[in-house]
mmCIF file of C-alpha atoms and ligand atoms in Angstrom:
data_model
loop_
_atom_site.group_PDB
_atom_site.id
_atom_site.type_symbol
_atom_site.label_atom_id
_atom_site.label_comp_id
_atom_site.label_asym_id
_atom_site.label_seq_id
_atom_site.Cartn_x
_atom_site.Cartn_y
_atom_site.Cartn_z
ATOM 1 C CA MET A 22 -0.016 -0.020 -0.010
ATOM 2 C CA GLU A 23 1.169 3.491 -0.735
ATOM 3 C CA GLN A 24 2.065 5.509 2.270
ATOM 4 C CA CYS A 25 -0.584 7.958 3.316
ATOM 5 C CA LEU A 26 -0.040 11.772 2.891
ATOM 6 C CA LEU A 27 0.864 12.471 6.578
ATOM 7 C CA ALA A 28 3.421 9.647 6.589
ATOM 8 C CA LYS A 29 4.885 10.191 3.143
ATOM 9 C CA TYR A 30 5.547 13.948 3.590
ATOM 10 C CA ARG A 31 6.226 13.828 7.284
ATOM 11 C CA ASP A 32 9.604 15.682 6.832
ATOM 12 C CA PHE A 33 7.777 18.597 5.086
ATOM 13 C CA LEU A 34 4.787 18.775 7.428
ATOM 14 C CA PRO A 35 4.286 20.143 10.988
ATOM 15 C CA THR A 36 3.821 16.638 12.476
ATOM 16 C CA THR A 37 5.281 15.559 15.740
ATOM 17 C CA PRO A 38 5.432 12.078 17.310
ATOM 18 C CA GLN A 39 2.176 12.984 19.002
ATOM 19 C CA THR A 40 0.323 13.731 15.694
ATOM 20 C CA PRO A 41 -2.194 10.901 14.893
ATOM 21 C CA ILE A 42 -1.547 9.494 11.421
ATOM 22 C CA ILE A 43 -5.060 9.532 9.979
ATOM 23 C CA THR A 44 -6.085 8.946 6.345
ATOM 24 C CA ILE A 45 -9.073 8.364 4.101
ATOM 25 C CA GLY A 46 -6.868 8.008 1.012
ATOM 26 C CA GLU A 47 -6.006 11.627 0.236
ATOM 27 C CA GLY A 48 -3.338 12.790 -2.132
ATOM 28 C CA ASP A 49 -1.353 10.901 -4.756
ATOM 29 C CA THR A 50 -3.745 12.188 -7.450
ATOM 30 C CA PRO A 51 -3.084 11.648 -11.190
ATOM 31 C CA LEU A 52 -1.223 14.194 -13.338
ATOM 32 C CA VAL A 53 -2.723 13.410 -16.719
ATOM 33 C CA ARG A 54 -1.222 14.633 -20.073
ATOM 34 C CA SER A 55 -3.760 16.372 -22.297
ATOM 35 C CA GLN A 56 -4.794 14.440 -25.357
ATOM 36 C CA ARG A 57 -6.317 17.098 -27.501
ATOM 37 C CA LEU A 58 -6.336 20.556 -25.919
ATOM 38 C CA GLU A 59 -2.599 20.662 -25.719
ATOM 39 C CA ARG A 60 -2.449 20.906 -29.532
ATOM 40 C CA GLU A 61 -5.473 23.100 -29.983
ATOM 41 C CA ILE A 62 -4.192 25.641 -27.362
ATOM 42 C CA GLY A 63 -0.722 25.367 -28.595
ATOM 43 C CA CYS A 64 1.222 24.237 -25.491
ATOM 44 C CA GLY A 65 4.445 22.302 -25.571
ATOM 45 C CA GLU A 66 3.142 20.046 -22.831
ATOM 46 C CA LEU A 67 -0.141 20.396 -20.965
ATOM 47 C CA TYR A 68 -1.085 18.404 -17.904
ATOM 48 C CA PHE A 69 -4.066 18.304 -15.600
ATOM 49 C CA LYS A 70 -3.679 17.634 -11.947
ATOM 50 C CA LEU A 71 -6.863 15.794 -11.060
ATOM 51 C CA GLU A 72 -7.617 16.856 -7.518
ATOM 52 C CA GLY A 73 -11.208 15.646 -7.864
ATOM 53 C CA CYS A 74 -9.704 12.159 -7.307
ATOM 54 C CA ASN A 75 -9.290 12.930 -3.627
ATOM 55 C CA PRO A 76 -11.615 11.020 -1.280
ATOM 56 C CA THR A 77 -14.160 13.813 -0.976
ATOM 57 C CA GLY A 78 -13.674 14.947 -4.526
ATOM 58 C CA SER A 79 -11.482 18.051 -4.051
ATOM 59 C CA PHE A 80 -8.030 19.277 -3.082
ATOM 60 C CA LYS A 81 -9.294 20.269 0.361
ATOM 61 C CA ASP A 82 -8.581 16.840 1.782
ATOM 62 C CA ARG A 83 -4.816 17.423 1.597
ATOM 63 C CA GLY A 84 -5.070 20.313 3.998
ATOM 64 C CA MET A 85 -7.931 18.973 6.040
ATOM 65 C CA VAL A 86 -6.036 15.754 6.977
ATOM 66 C CA VAL A 87 -3.233 17.877 8.522
ATOM 67 C CA ALA A 88 -5.576 20.396 10.131
ATOM 68 C CA VAL A 89 -7.660 17.661 11.704
ATOM 69 C CA ALA A 90 -4.701 15.620 12.916
ATOM 70 C CA LYS A 91 -3.272 18.773 14.576
ATOM 71 C CA ALA A 92 -6.686 19.607 16.088
ATOM 72 C CA ILE A 93 -6.806 16.112 17.635
ATOM 73 C CA GLU A 94 -3.165 16.492 18.825
ATOM 74 C CA ALA A 95 -4.247 19.733 20.505
ATOM 75 C CA GLN A 96 -7.106 17.772 22.170
ATOM 76 C CA ASN A 97 -9.973 19.458 20.363
ATOM 77 C CA SER A 98 -13.155 17.460 20.128
ATOM 78 C CA ALA A 99 -14.854 19.793 17.637
ATOM 79 C CA ILE A 100 -13.984 21.472 14.420
ATOM 80 C CA ILE A 101 -15.685 24.387 12.571
ATOM 81 C CA CYS A 102 -15.444 25.988 9.150
ATOM 82 C CA ALA A 103 -17.188 28.354 6.777
ATOM 83 C CA SER A 104 -17.455 27.044 3.290
ATOM 84 C CA THR A 105 -18.611 27.380 -0.282
ATOM 85 C CA GLY A 106 -19.028 23.640 -0.129
ATOM 86 C CA ASN A 107 -15.813 21.675 -0.557
ATOM 87 C CA THR A 108 -14.216 22.621 2.743
ATOM 88 C CA SER A 109 -17.337 21.587 4.516
ATOM 89 C CA ALA A 110 -17.535 18.207 2.732
ATOM 90 C CA SER A 111 -13.886 17.572 3.600
ATOM 91 C CA ALA A 112 -14.158 18.771 7.211
ATOM 92 C CA ALA A 113 -17.223 16.580 7.698
ATOM 93 C CA ALA A 114 -15.457 13.488 6.375
ATOM 94 C CA TYR A 115 -12.388 13.855 8.526
ATOM 95 C CA GLY A 116 -14.481 14.873 11.449
ATOM 96 C CA ALA A 117 -16.544 11.666 10.938
ATOM 97 C CA VAL A 118 -13.566 9.294 10.835
ATOM 98 C CA CYS A 119 -11.985 10.889 13.822
ATOM 99 C CA GLY A 120 -15.196 10.981 15.905
ATOM 100 C CA LEU A 121 -15.195 14.814 16.183
ATOM 101 C CA THR A 122 -18.238 17.133 16.211
ATOM 102 C CA THR A 123 -18.102 19.072 13.001
ATOM 103 C CA PHE A 124 -19.898 22.357 12.482
ATOM 104 C CA VAL A 125 -20.057 23.827 8.940
ATOM 105 C CA ILE A 126 -21.485 27.210 8.154
ATOM 106 C CA VAL A 127 -22.576 27.664 4.579
ATOM 107 C CA PRO A 128 -24.396 30.252 2.507
ATOM 108 C CA ARG A 129 -27.973 29.050 2.415
ATOM 109 C CA GLY A 130 -29.108 27.867 -0.976
ATOM 110 C CA ASN A 131 -25.760 28.745 -2.544
ATOM 111 C CA ILE A 132 -23.641 25.577 -2.433
ATOM 112 C CA ALA A 133 -23.623 22.846 -5.011
ATOM 113 C CA LEU A 134 -26.033 19.942 -4.308
ATOM 114 C CA GLY A 135 -23.330 17.266 -4.125
ATOM 115 C CA LYS A 136 -21.364 19.126 -1.536
ATOM 116 C CA LEU A 137 -24.460 19.629 0.646
ATOM 117 C CA ALA A 138 -25.216 15.892 0.267
ATOM 118 C CA GLN A 139 -21.665 15.039 1.436
ATOM 119 C CA ALA A 140 -21.754 17.191 4.553
ATOM 120 C CA LEU A 141 -25.189 15.734 5.394
ATOM 121 C CA ILE A 142 -24.285 12.051 4.943
ATOM 122 C CA TYR A 143 -20.969 12.512 6.855
ATOM 123 C CA ASP A 144 -23.291 13.672 9.673
ATOM 124 C CA ALA A 145 -21.912 17.158 10.177
ATOM 125 C CA ARG A 146 -23.982 19.952 11.893
ATOM 126 C CA ILE A 147 -24.774 22.165 8.976
ATOM 127 C CA LEU A 148 -25.677 25.736 9.779
ATOM 128 C CA ALA A 149 -27.001 27.338 6.612
ATOM 129 C CA ILE A 150 -27.160 31.070 6.980
ATOM 130 C CA ASP A 151 -28.564 33.919 4.830
ATOM 131 C CA ALA A 152 -25.191 35.424 4.047
ATOM 132 C CA ASN A 153 -22.316 34.884 1.579
ATOM 133 C CA PHE A 154 -19.141 33.039 2.279
ATOM 134 C CA ASP A 155 -17.206 36.122 3.379
ATOM 135 C CA LYS A 156 -19.695 36.899 6.148
ATOM 136 C CA ALA A 157 -19.846 33.219 7.186
ATOM 137 C CA LEU A 158 -16.021 33.168 7.559
ATOM 138 C CA GLU A 159 -16.161 36.404 9.667
ATOM 139 C CA LEU A 160 -18.612 34.701 11.979
ATOM 140 C CA VAL A 161 -16.670 31.423 12.247
ATOM 141 C CA ARG A 162 -13.491 33.295 13.143
ATOM 142 C CA VAL A 163 -15.239 34.847 16.112
ATOM 143 C CA LEU A 164 -16.781 31.498 17.217
ATOM 144 C CA ALA A 165 -13.509 29.638 17.039
ATOM 145 C CA GLN A 166 -11.923 32.319 19.255
ATOM 146 C CA LYS A 167 -14.736 32.240 21.864
ATOM 147 C CA HIS A 168 -15.152 28.496 21.995
ATOM 148 C CA PRO A 169 -12.847 25.463 22.293
ATOM 149 C CA ILE A 170 -13.434 24.555 18.634
ATOM 150 C CA ALA A 171 -10.623 24.207 16.082
ATOM 151 C CA LEU A 172 -10.984 26.417 13.016
ATOM 152 C CA VAL A 173 -10.229 24.398 9.913
ATOM 153 C CA ASN A 174 -10.533 27.050 7.236
ATOM 154 C CA SER A 175 -7.317 27.884 5.408
ATOM 155 C CA LEU A 176 -6.632 30.633 7.907
ATOM 156 C CA ASN A 177 -5.455 27.578 9.844
ATOM 157 C CA PRO A 178 -1.783 27.332 8.748
ATOM 158 C CA HIS A 179 -1.887 23.509 8.892
ATOM 159 C CA ARG A 180 -4.349 23.596 5.939
ATOM 160 C CA ILE A 181 -1.814 25.404 3.815
ATOM 161 C CA GLU A 182 0.943 23.028 4.865
ATOM 162 C CA GLY A 183 -1.066 20.033 3.780
ATOM 163 C CA GLN A 184 -2.096 21.548 0.397
ATOM 164 C CA LYS A 185 1.614 22.095 -0.387
ATOM 165 C CA THR A 186 1.862 18.398 -1.072
ATOM 166 C CA ALA A 187 0.147 18.827 -4.453
ATOM 167 C CA ALA A 188 3.102 20.848 -5.681
ATOM 168 C CA PHE A 189 5.466 18.110 -4.435
ATOM 169 C CA GLU A 190 3.584 15.494 -6.396
ATOM 170 C CA ILE A 191 3.763 17.594 -9.612
ATOM 171 C CA VAL A 192 7.499 17.963 -9.309
ATOM 172 C CA ASP A 193 7.932 14.298 -8.437
ATOM 173 C CA ALA A 194 5.882 13.344 -11.537
ATOM 174 C CA LEU A 195 7.586 15.727 -14.002
ATOM 175 C CA GLY A 196 11.105 15.497 -12.622
ATOM 176 C CA ASP A 197 11.038 19.338 -12.107
ATOM 177 C CA ALA A 198 8.592 22.193 -11.704
ATOM 178 C CA PRO A 199 6.528 23.064 -14.779
ATOM 179 C CA ASP A 200 7.008 26.490 -16.474
ATOM 180 C CA TYR A 201 3.466 27.566 -15.578
ATOM 181 C CA LEU A 202 0.916 26.521 -12.943
ATOM 182 C CA PHE A 203 -2.658 27.626 -13.697
ATOM 183 C CA ILE A 204 -4.964 27.550 -10.695
ATOM 184 C CA PRO A 205 -8.455 28.848 -9.673
ATOM 185 C CA VAL A 206 -8.384 31.458 -6.934
ATOM 186 C CA GLY A 207 -11.234 31.825 -4.424
ATOM 187 C CA ASN A 208 -10.125 32.306 -0.849
ATOM 188 C CA ALA A 209 -6.562 32.101 -2.178
ATOM 189 C CA GLY A 210 -5.285 29.421 0.180
ATOM 190 C CA ASN A 211 -4.446 26.995 -2.503
ATOM 191 C CA ILE A 212 -2.325 29.302 -4.674
ATOM 192 C CA THR A 213 -0.479 30.213 -1.460
ATOM 193 C CA ALA A 214 0.013 26.586 -0.641
ATOM 194 C CA TYR A 215 1.279 25.499 -4.058
ATOM 195 C CA TRP A 216 3.759 28.366 -4.118
ATOM 196 C CA LYS A 217 4.997 27.411 -0.657
ATOM 197 C CA GLY A 218 5.394 23.837 -1.828
ATOM 198 C CA PHE A 219 7.325 24.701 -4.987
ATOM 199 C CA VAL A 220 9.642 27.047 -3.063
ATOM 200 C CA HIS A 221 10.175 24.403 -0.388
ATOM 201 C CA TYR A 222 11.063 21.706 -2.866
ATOM 202 C CA LYS A 223 13.561 24.002 -4.595
ATOM 203 C CA GLN A 224 15.164 24.914 -1.277
ATOM 204 C CA VAL A 225 15.835 21.237 -0.453
ATOM 205 C CA GLY A 226 17.105 20.478 -3.993
ATOM 206 C CA ARG A 227 14.248 18.348 -5.153
ATOM 207 C CA ALA A 228 13.429 20.880 -7.933
ATOM 208 C CA ALA A 229 15.709 23.042 -10.033
ATOM 209 C CA SER A 230 13.144 25.713 -10.747
ATOM 210 C CA THR A 231 9.789 27.123 -9.688
ATOM 211 C CA PRO A 232 6.817 27.814 -11.987
ATOM 212 C CA LYS A 233 5.122 31.101 -12.799
ATOM 213 C CA MET A 234 1.975 31.064 -10.683
ATOM 214 C CA MET A 235 -1.053 31.965 -12.822
ATOM 215 C CA GLY A 236 -4.128 32.424 -10.564
ATOM 216 C CA PHE A 237 -7.615 33.039 -11.950
ATOM 217 C CA GLU A 238 -10.513 34.569 -10.054
ATOM 218 C CA ALA A 239 -14.045 34.755 -11.423
ATOM 219 C CA GLU A 240 -14.718 38.129 -12.966
ATOM 220 C CA GLY A 241 -17.672 38.894 -10.654
ATOM 221 C CA SER A 242 -15.599 37.993 -7.581
ATOM 222 C CA ALA A 243 -12.182 39.386 -8.643
ATOM 223 C CA ALA A 244 -11.102 41.108 -5.445
ATOM 224 C CA ILE A 245 -7.401 40.574 -5.949
ATOM 225 C CA VAL A 246 -7.479 41.683 -9.623
ATOM 226 C CA ARG A 247 -9.421 44.864 -8.810
ATOM 227 C CA ASP A 248 -7.502 45.331 -5.573
ATOM 228 C CA LYS A 249 -10.675 45.883 -3.574
ATOM 229 C CA VAL A 250 -13.116 43.825 -1.532
ATOM 230 C CA ILE A 251 -16.204 42.771 -3.499
ATOM 231 C CA PRO A 252 -19.111 43.062 -1.120
ATOM 232 C CA ASP A 253 -21.585 41.093 -3.260
ATOM 233 C CA PRO A 254 -19.443 38.546 -5.256
ATOM 234 C CA LYS A 255 -21.106 36.851 -8.215
ATOM 235 C CA THR A 256 -20.200 33.923 -10.472
ATOM 236 C CA VAL A 257 -21.670 30.681 -11.708
ATOM 237 C CA ALA A 258 -18.625 28.969 -10.128
ATOM 238 C CA SER A 259 -20.078 28.942 -6.580
ATOM 239 C CA ALA A 260 -16.904 27.466 -5.036
ATOM 240 C CA ILE A 261 -14.990 30.643 -5.821
ATOM 241 C CA ARG A 262 -17.760 33.144 -5.126
ATOM 242 C CA ILE A 263 -15.613 34.906 -2.620
ATOM 243 C CA GLY A 264 -15.151 38.688 -2.337
ATOM 244 C CA ASN A 265 -12.608 39.041 0.430
ATOM 245 C CA PRO A 266 -9.987 36.285 0.140
ATOM 246 C CA ALA A 267 -8.417 35.344 3.478
ATOM 247 C CA SER A 268 -5.017 34.556 1.881
ATOM 248 C CA TRP A 269 -5.033 37.682 -0.281
ATOM 249 C CA ARG A 270 -1.454 38.559 0.662
ATOM 250 C CA GLY A 271 -0.232 34.976 0.024
ATOM 251 C CA ALA A 272 -1.675 35.055 -3.477
ATOM 252 C CA VAL A 273 -0.056 38.379 -4.255
ATOM 253 C CA ALA A 274 3.325 37.141 -2.903
ATOM 254 C CA ALA A 275 3.018 33.930 -5.044
ATOM 255 C CA ARG A 276 2.303 36.090 -8.074
ATOM 256 C CA ASP A 277 5.085 38.550 -7.495
ATOM 257 C CA GLU A 278 7.797 36.200 -6.357
ATOM 258 C CA SER A 279 7.169 33.726 -9.188
ATOM 259 C CA GLY A 280 6.796 36.333 -11.919
ATOM 260 C CA GLY A 281 3.230 35.196 -12.546
ATOM 261 C CA GLU A 282 -0.180 36.808 -12.728
ATOM 262 C CA ILE A 283 -3.541 36.974 -11.136
ATOM 263 C CA ASP A 284 -6.270 37.648 -13.609
ATOM 264 C CA CYS A 285 -9.906 36.762 -14.007
ATOM 265 C CA VAL A 286 -12.233 34.858 -16.336
ATOM 266 C CA ASN A 287 -15.890 35.511 -16.889
ATOM 267 C CA ASP A 288 -18.707 32.975 -16.503
ATOM 268 C CA GLU A 289 -18.873 32.266 -20.180
ATOM 269 C CA GLU A 290 -15.171 31.558 -20.314
ATOM 270 C CA ILE A 291 -15.506 29.309 -17.231
ATOM 271 C CA LEU A 292 -18.384 27.344 -18.676
ATOM 272 C CA ASP A 293 -16.738 27.013 -22.085
ATOM 273 C CA ALA A 294 -13.630 25.604 -20.510
ATOM 274 C CA TYR A 295 -15.773 23.364 -18.232
ATOM 275 C CA ARG A 296 -17.492 21.838 -21.249
ATOM 276 C CA LEU A 297 -14.281 21.546 -23.281
ATOM 277 C CA LEU A 298 -12.432 19.756 -20.517
ATOM 278 C CA ALA A 299 -15.203 17.197 -20.267
ATOM 279 C CA ALA A 300 -16.004 16.837 -24.025
ATOM 280 C CA LYS A 301 -12.361 16.884 -25.296
ATOM 281 C CA GLU A 302 -10.416 15.364 -22.442
ATOM 282 C CA GLY A 303 -12.867 13.229 -20.586
ATOM 283 C CA VAL A 304 -12.217 15.210 -17.414
ATOM 284 C CA PHE A 305 -15.296 16.301 -15.518
ATOM 285 C CA GLY A 306 -14.204 19.072 -13.198
ATOM 286 C CA GLU A 307 -16.532 21.364 -11.369
ATOM 287 C CA PRO A 308 -17.056 24.861 -12.767
ATOM 288 C CA ALA A 309 -14.612 26.618 -10.443
ATOM 289 C CA SER A 310 -11.992 24.075 -11.383
ATOM 290 C CA ALA A 311 -12.329 25.070 -14.957
ATOM 291 C CA ALA A 312 -11.063 28.605 -14.206
ATOM 292 C CA SER A 313 -7.557 27.322 -14.570
ATOM 293 C CA LEU A 314 -8.085 26.064 -18.069
ATOM 294 C CA ALA A 315 -10.164 29.129 -18.955
ATOM 295 C CA GLY A 316 -7.274 31.281 -17.845
ATOM 296 C CA LEU A 317 -4.829 29.341 -20.012
ATOM 297 C CA ILE A 318 -7.144 29.656 -23.059
ATOM 298 C CA LYS A 319 -7.585 33.347 -22.412
ATOM 299 C CA LEU A 320 -3.943 34.047 -22.304
ATOM 300 C CA ALA A 321 -3.134 31.855 -25.331
ATOM 301 C CA LYS A 322 -5.794 33.799 -27.294
ATOM 302 C CA SER A 323 -4.300 37.092 -26.164
ATOM 303 C CA GLY A 324 -0.938 36.238 -27.679
ATOM 304 C CA TYR A 325 1.004 34.313 -24.983
ATOM 305 C CA ASP A 326 3.214 31.735 -26.546
ATOM 306 C CA PHE A 327 3.192 28.481 -24.676
ATOM 307 C CA SER A 328 4.500 26.396 -27.586
ATOM 308 C CA ALA A 329 7.822 25.518 -25.842
ATOM 309 C CA ARG A 330 6.406 25.498 -22.371
ATOM 310 C CA LYS A 331 5.305 22.888 -19.878
ATOM 311 C CA VAL A 332 1.956 23.894 -18.367
ATOM 312 C CA VAL A 333 -0.073 22.358 -15.540
ATOM 313 C CA CYS A 334 -3.750 23.244 -14.899
ATOM 314 C CA VAL A 335 -5.004 22.314 -11.481
ATOM 315 C CA ILE A 336 -8.497 20.734 -11.721
ATOM 316 C CA THR A 337 -9.496 21.417 -8.077
ATOM 317 C CA GLY A 338 -12.685 19.453 -7.639
ATOM 318 C CA THR A 339 -14.943 16.838 -9.439
ATOM 319 C CA GLY A 340 -17.837 17.933 -11.588
ATOM 320 C CA LEU A 341 -20.108 15.342 -9.933
ATOM 321 C CA LYS A 342 -20.495 17.719 -7.034
ATOM 322 C CA ASP A 343 -22.581 20.024 -9.113
ATOM 323 C CA PRO A 344 -24.849 18.063 -11.399
ATOM 324 C CA ASP A 345 -27.282 21.018 -11.778
ATOM 325 C CA THR A 346 -24.672 23.147 -13.565
ATOM 326 C CA ALA A 347 -23.657 20.203 -15.799
ATOM 327 C CA ILE A 348 -27.214 19.516 -16.861
ATOM 328 C CA GLN A 349 -27.928 23.202 -17.493
ATOM 329 C CA SER A 350 -24.681 23.627 -19.481
ATOM 330 C CA ALA A 351 -24.729 20.634 -21.695
ATOM 331 C CA LYS A 352 -26.835 19.907 -24.756
ATOM 332 C CA PRO A 353 -30.336 18.484 -23.768
ATOM 333 C CA LEU A 354 -30.873 14.743 -23.847
ATOM 334 C CA THR A 355 -33.060 13.121 -26.502
ATOM 335 C CA GLU A 356 -36.167 11.481 -25.170
ATOM 336 C CA LEU A 357 -37.683 8.886 -27.430
ATOM 337 C CA PRO A 358 -40.293 6.070 -27.456
ATOM 338 C CA ALA A 359 -38.766 2.577 -26.929
ATOM 339 C CA ASP A 360 -39.082 1.775 -30.548
ATOM 340 C CA LEU A 361 -36.289 0.257 -32.686
ATOM 341 C CA GLU A 362 -37.159 2.195 -35.863
ATOM 342 C CA THR A 363 -37.114 5.560 -34.173
ATOM 343 C CA LEU A 364 -33.834 4.770 -32.490
ATOM 344 C CA GLU A 365 -32.245 3.614 -35.811
ATOM 345 C CA LYS A 366 -33.393 6.706 -37.563
ATOM 346 C CA VAL A 367 -31.668 8.994 -34.972
ATOM 347 C CA ILE A 368 -28.505 6.916 -34.947
ATOM 348 C CA VAL A 369 -28.199 6.806 -38.728
ATOM 349 C CA GLN A 370 -28.931 10.519 -39.060
ATOM 350 C CA GLY A 371 -26.307 11.230 -36.353
HETATM 351 C C1 AN7 B 406 -13.311 23.370 -6.440
HETATM 352 O O1 AN7 B 406 -14.841 25.053 0.050
HETATM 353 O O2 AN7 B 406 -13.371 28.101 -0.455
HETATM 354 O O3 AN7 B 406 -8.427 29.813 -3.515
HETATM 355 O O4 AN7 B 406 -15.066 26.896 1.251
HETATM 356 O O5 AN7 B 406 -13.855 24.451 -3.961
HETATM 357 O O6 AN7 B 406 -7.879 27.981 -1.932
HETATM 358 O O7 AN7 B 406 -10.128 29.110 -1.847
HETATM 359 C C2 AN7 B 406 -13.453 26.347 -1.938
HETATM 360 C C3 AN7 B 406 -12.535 26.827 -2.884
HETATM 361 C C4 AN7 B 406 -11.019 26.281 -6.201
HETATM 362 C C5 AN7 B 406 -10.566 27.960 -4.568
HETATM 363 N N1 AN7 B 406 -11.683 25.188 -6.693
HETATM 364 O O8 AN7 B 406 -9.504 27.674 -3.703
HETATM 365 C C6 AN7 B 406 -14.642 26.238 0.273
HETATM 366 C C7 AN7 B 406 -13.735 27.026 -0.682
HETATM 367 C C8 AN7 B 406 -12.595 24.606 -5.893
HETATM 368 C C9 AN7 B 406 -12.902 25.079 -4.639
HETATM 369 C C10 AN7 B 406 -11.342 26.807 -4.971
HETATM 370 C C11 AN7 B 406 -12.271 26.221 -4.121
HETATM 371 P P1 AN7 B 406 -8.901 28.724 -2.727
#
């Protein structure tokens, strides 16, 4: 059996002999070479890091396993987070396996159905409030200060530490860092974590270079791009509908130190990339995940030359979490009577 994330990267993580080694199979996700879009976009090499293959279907598990292990080490019996959905699903799963009480605060009516289903079936206490993610995070910060409950949002530095491991895996798979890393940006924890991971690996000599960090916010929630808090963030990509990113400074540092960019893509660009990824590569990511590919396509169209470059797009979560958006975005299905002739007619006509 492969070693679990906490054991495998023990030397790079804040674990101590007292840290419980827990796992539900996180990490070690595939880095898949593009079959078709690489040529169409004009990249030297294009890869997708499939973070939807984590046990709860998103990259959050990498950070959550560390945050929850450290919470147990600190003798907490409850954890809490605010979430646009994936953090809550992940917290609920690790809370469940560790026998913790898990509180998740989510914007009511504004998280994808699959994510809500996950938090429910993992038996978390779901507090759905009439507010957006930014307000939920504000409230959670206060609650975690006033009560003996561990905060497991990415404000918790252990989350960032765990999420670094995705950068390690990319370098281990490619033999060095790629030239560019494209990544969706919401609360900005993940771009901060990847950058930390790439820098760390270079410092210890496991990588010769670091990539340019290319972060993409949704246009209606592009606080970092516009350099101001967005009080009422909007986008079809509910996972990144965040107007006041907690790791704002980390994202800006990643951009500036790597020589990268933080830009935004609109909903049409996100949904186009979402459909392309599925229809051309067989990769079903959730809409927010497609912001990385949408960003790459946007820059390629605007004249960037990636033809001699190695590019990785992080696909942060699985599309199965959000069936509603998939069904609304795809061509409608064909409903027919159960009749051979009718079916043949359709098949022959194509
Ligand atoms: C699929 O679950 O913020 O920039 O509360 O679910 O590190 O926030 C999710 C974010 C990208 C953005 N892709 O990452 C939450 C939450 C997916 C996500 C992001 C999220 P960050």
